[in-house]
CSV table of C-alpha atoms in Angstrom, one decimal:
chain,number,residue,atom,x,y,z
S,227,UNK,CA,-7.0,4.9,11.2
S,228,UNK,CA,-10.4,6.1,10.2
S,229,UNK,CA,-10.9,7.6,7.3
S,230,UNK,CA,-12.8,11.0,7.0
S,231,UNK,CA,-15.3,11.0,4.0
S,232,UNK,CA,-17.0,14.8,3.3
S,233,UNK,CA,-19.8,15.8,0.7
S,234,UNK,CA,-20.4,19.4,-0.7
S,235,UNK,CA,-23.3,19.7,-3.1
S,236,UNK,CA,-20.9,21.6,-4.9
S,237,UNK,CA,-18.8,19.1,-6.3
S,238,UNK,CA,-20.4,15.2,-5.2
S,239,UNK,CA,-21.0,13.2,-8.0
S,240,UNK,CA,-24.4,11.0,-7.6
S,241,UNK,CA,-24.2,7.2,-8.8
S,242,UNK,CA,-27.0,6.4,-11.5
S,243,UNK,CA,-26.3,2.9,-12.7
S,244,UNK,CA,-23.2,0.6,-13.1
S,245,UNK,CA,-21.8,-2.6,-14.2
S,246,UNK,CA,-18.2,-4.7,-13.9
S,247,UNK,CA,-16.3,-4.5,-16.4
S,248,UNK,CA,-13.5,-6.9,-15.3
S,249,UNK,CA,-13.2,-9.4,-12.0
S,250,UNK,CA,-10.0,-10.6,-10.8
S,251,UNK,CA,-8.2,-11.9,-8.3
S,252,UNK,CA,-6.2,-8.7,-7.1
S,253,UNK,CA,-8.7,-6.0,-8.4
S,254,UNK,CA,-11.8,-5.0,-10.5
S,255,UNK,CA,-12.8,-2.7,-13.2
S,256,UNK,CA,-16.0,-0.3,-12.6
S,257,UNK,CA,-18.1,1.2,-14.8
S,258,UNK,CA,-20.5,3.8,-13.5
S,259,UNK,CA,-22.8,6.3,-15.1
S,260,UNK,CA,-22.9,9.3,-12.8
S,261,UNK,CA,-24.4,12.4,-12.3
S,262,UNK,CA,-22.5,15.6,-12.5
S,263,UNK,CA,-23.3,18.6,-9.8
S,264,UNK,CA,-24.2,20.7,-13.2
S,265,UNK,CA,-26.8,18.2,-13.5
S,266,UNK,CA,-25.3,16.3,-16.5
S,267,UNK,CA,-23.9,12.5,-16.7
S,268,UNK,CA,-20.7,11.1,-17.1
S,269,UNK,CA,-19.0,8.2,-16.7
S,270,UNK,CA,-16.4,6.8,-14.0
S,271,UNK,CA,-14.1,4.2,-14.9
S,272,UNK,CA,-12.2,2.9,-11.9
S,273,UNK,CA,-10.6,-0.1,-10.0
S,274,UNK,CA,-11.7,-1.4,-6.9
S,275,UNK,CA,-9.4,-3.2,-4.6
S,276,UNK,CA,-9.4,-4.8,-1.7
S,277,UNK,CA,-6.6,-2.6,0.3
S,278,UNK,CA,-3.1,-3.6,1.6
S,279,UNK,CA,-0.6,-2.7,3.8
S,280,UNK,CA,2.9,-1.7,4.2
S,281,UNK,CA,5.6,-1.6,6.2
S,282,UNK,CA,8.8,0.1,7.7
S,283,UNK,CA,10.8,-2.4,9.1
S,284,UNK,CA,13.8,-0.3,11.6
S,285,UNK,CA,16.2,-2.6,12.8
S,286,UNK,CA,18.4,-2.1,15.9
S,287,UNK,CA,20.8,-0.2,14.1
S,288,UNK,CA,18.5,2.1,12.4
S,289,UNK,CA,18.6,0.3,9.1
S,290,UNK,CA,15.5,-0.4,7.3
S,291,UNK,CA,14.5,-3.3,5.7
S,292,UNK,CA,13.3,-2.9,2.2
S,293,UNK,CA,12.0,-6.0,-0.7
S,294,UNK,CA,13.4,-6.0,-4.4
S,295,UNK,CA,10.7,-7.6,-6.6
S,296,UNK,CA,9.8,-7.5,-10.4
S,297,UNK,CA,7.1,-4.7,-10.7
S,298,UNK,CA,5.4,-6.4,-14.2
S,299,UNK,CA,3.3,-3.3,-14.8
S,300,UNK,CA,6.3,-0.6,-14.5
S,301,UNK,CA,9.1,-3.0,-16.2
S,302,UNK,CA,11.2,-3.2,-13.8
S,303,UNK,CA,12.4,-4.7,-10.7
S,304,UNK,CA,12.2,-2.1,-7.4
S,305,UNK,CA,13.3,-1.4,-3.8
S,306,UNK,CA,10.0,-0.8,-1.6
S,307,UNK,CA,9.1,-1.5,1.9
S,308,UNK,CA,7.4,-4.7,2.3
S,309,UNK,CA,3.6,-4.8,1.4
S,310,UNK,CA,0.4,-7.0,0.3
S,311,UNK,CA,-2.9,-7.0,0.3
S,312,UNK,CA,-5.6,-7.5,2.5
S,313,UNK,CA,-6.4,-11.4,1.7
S,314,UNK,CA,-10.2,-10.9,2.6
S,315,UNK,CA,-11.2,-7.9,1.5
S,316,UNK,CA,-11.3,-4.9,3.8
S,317,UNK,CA,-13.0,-7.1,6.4
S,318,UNK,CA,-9.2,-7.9,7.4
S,319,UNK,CA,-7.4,-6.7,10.3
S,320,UNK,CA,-5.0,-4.5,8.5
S,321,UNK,CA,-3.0,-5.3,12.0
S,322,UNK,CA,-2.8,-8.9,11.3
S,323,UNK,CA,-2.1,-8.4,7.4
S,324,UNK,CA,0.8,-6.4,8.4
S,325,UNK,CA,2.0,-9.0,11.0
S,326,UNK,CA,1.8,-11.7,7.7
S,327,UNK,CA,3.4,-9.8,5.2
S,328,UNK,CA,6.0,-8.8,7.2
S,329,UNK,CA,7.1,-12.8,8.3
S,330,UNK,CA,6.3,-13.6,4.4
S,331,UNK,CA,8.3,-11.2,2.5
S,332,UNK,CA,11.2,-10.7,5.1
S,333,UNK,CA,11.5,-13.4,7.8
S,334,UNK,CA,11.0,-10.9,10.7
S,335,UNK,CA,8.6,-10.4,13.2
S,336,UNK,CA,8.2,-7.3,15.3
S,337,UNK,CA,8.1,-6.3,19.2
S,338,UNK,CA,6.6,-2.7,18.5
S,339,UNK,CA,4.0,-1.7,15.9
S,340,UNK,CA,3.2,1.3,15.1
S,341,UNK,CA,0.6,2.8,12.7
S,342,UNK,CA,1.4,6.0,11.0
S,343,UNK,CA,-0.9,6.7,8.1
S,344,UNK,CA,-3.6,5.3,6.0
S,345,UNK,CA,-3.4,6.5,2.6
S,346,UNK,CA,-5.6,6.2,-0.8
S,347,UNK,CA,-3.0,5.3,-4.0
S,348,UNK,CA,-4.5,6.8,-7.1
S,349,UNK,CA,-7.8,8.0,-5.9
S,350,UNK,CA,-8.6,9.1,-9.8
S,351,UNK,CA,-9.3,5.8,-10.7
S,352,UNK,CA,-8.7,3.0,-8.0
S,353,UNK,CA,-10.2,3.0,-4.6
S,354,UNK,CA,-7.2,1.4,-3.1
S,355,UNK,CA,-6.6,1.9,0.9
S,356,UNK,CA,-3.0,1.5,2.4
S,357,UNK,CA,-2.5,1.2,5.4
S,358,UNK,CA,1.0,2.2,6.5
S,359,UNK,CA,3.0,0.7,9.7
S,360,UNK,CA,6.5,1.2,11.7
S,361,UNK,CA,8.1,-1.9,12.9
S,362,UNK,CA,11.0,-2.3,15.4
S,363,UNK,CA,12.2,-4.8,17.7
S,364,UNK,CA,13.0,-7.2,15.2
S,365,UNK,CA,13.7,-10.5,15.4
S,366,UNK,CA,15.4,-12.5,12.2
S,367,UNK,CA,13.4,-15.9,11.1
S,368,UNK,CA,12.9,-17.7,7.3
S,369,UNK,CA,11.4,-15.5,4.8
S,370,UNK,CA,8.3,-17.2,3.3
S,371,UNK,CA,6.9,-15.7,0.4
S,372,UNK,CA,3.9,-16.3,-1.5
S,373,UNK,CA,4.0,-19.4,-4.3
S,374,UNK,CA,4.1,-16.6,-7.1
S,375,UNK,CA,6.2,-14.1,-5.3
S,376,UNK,CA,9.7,-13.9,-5.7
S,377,UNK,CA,11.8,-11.1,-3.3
S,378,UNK,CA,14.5,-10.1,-1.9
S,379,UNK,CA,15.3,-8.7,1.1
S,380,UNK,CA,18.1,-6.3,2.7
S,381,UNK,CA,18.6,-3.8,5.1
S,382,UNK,CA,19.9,-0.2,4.4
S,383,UNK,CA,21.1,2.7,6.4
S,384,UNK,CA,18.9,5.9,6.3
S,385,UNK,CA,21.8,7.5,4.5
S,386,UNK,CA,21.4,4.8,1.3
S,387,UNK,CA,17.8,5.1,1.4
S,388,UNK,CA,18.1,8.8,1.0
S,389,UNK,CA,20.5,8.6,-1.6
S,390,UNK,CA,18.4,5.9,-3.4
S,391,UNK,CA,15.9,8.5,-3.6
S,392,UNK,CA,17.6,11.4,-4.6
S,393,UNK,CA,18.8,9.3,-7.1
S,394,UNK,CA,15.8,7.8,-9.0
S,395,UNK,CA,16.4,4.3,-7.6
S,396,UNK,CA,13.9,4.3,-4.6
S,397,UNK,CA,10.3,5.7,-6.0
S,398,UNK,CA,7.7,3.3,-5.0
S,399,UNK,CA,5.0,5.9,-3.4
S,400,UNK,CA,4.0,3.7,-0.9
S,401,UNK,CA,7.2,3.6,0.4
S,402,UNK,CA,8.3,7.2,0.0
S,403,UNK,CA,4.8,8.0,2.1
S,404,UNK,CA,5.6,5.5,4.7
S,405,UNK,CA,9.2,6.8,5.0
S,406,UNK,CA,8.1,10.5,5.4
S,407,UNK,CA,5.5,9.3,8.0
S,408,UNK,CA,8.2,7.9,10.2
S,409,UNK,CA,9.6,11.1,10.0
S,410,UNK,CA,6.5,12.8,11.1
S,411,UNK,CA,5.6,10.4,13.8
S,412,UNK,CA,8.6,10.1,16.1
């Protein structure tokens, strides 16, 4: 999906100068000095990243796969839909990434793709891209994670996955977005 960008006088913020702050393998920090519409300066601190994907995976049934992993930053291990980041940059194929992280984190491969949304995580501070997808048609192989990623996977019915939300159990918002789209989409 392409993304709309808009400008009003009003309220655009002008880049004056900048510098990196921090450079990492999954993100950066960026410092910018910017000017205000009210002709003042501020400064932006912000993460850029190099986008990801996520997706939905329905199986025959109606059940959707969903990963458990350790989230280090939030402290906790949590049920999402399976996901990862564009490996080069947003000069991937967001299609292909998809296709990957889907095999890698799960096993499965998919018949039918669909793409639902693209979304933008925490635009206050990161400029992180999503790209959200539907899967179905699913066939079962070997999950192959990355060498430092350690998940697991399982299939639950709609019914669960509501329940895991109304619950508190089930509040990744990549997942929640993606879920909603479905919904949306049919």
């Amino acid at each position: 999906m392409k993304l709309k960008f808009f400008h009003e006088k009003e309220l655009d913020e002008a880049y004056i100068e900048g510098s990196k702050v921090f450079d990492g393998n999954l993100l950066k920090v960026q410092k910018d000095t910017v000017k205000l519409p009210n002709g003042n300066t501020s400064t932006r601190e912000y993460i850029r990243h190099s986008g990801a994907v996520a997706i939905v995976p329905v199986l025959e049934d109606g059940s959707i796969v969903l990963v458990k992993q350790c989230r280090y930053p939030m402290g906790t291990v949590m049920w999402e839909i399976p996901a990862g980041k564009l490996d080069h940059g947003p000069q991937e194929d967001p299609d292909e990434c998809a296709k990957r992280e889907l095999s890698e984190e799960t096993g499965y491969s998919a018949e039918y793709w669909q793409p639902l949304v693209t979304i933008a995580t925490t635009p206050g501070f990161s400029d992180e891209i999503i790209h959200l997808y539907k899967a179905w048609g699913l066939k079962k192989g070997d999950q192959h994670p990355d060498e430092d990623e350690f998940v697991t996977a399982k299939a639950f019915t709609p019914a669960e996955i509501k329940q895991m939300i109304l619950t508190g159990e089930l509040y990744d918002a990549k997942t929640l977005c993606a879920l909603y789209a479905c919904e949306l989409v049919k």
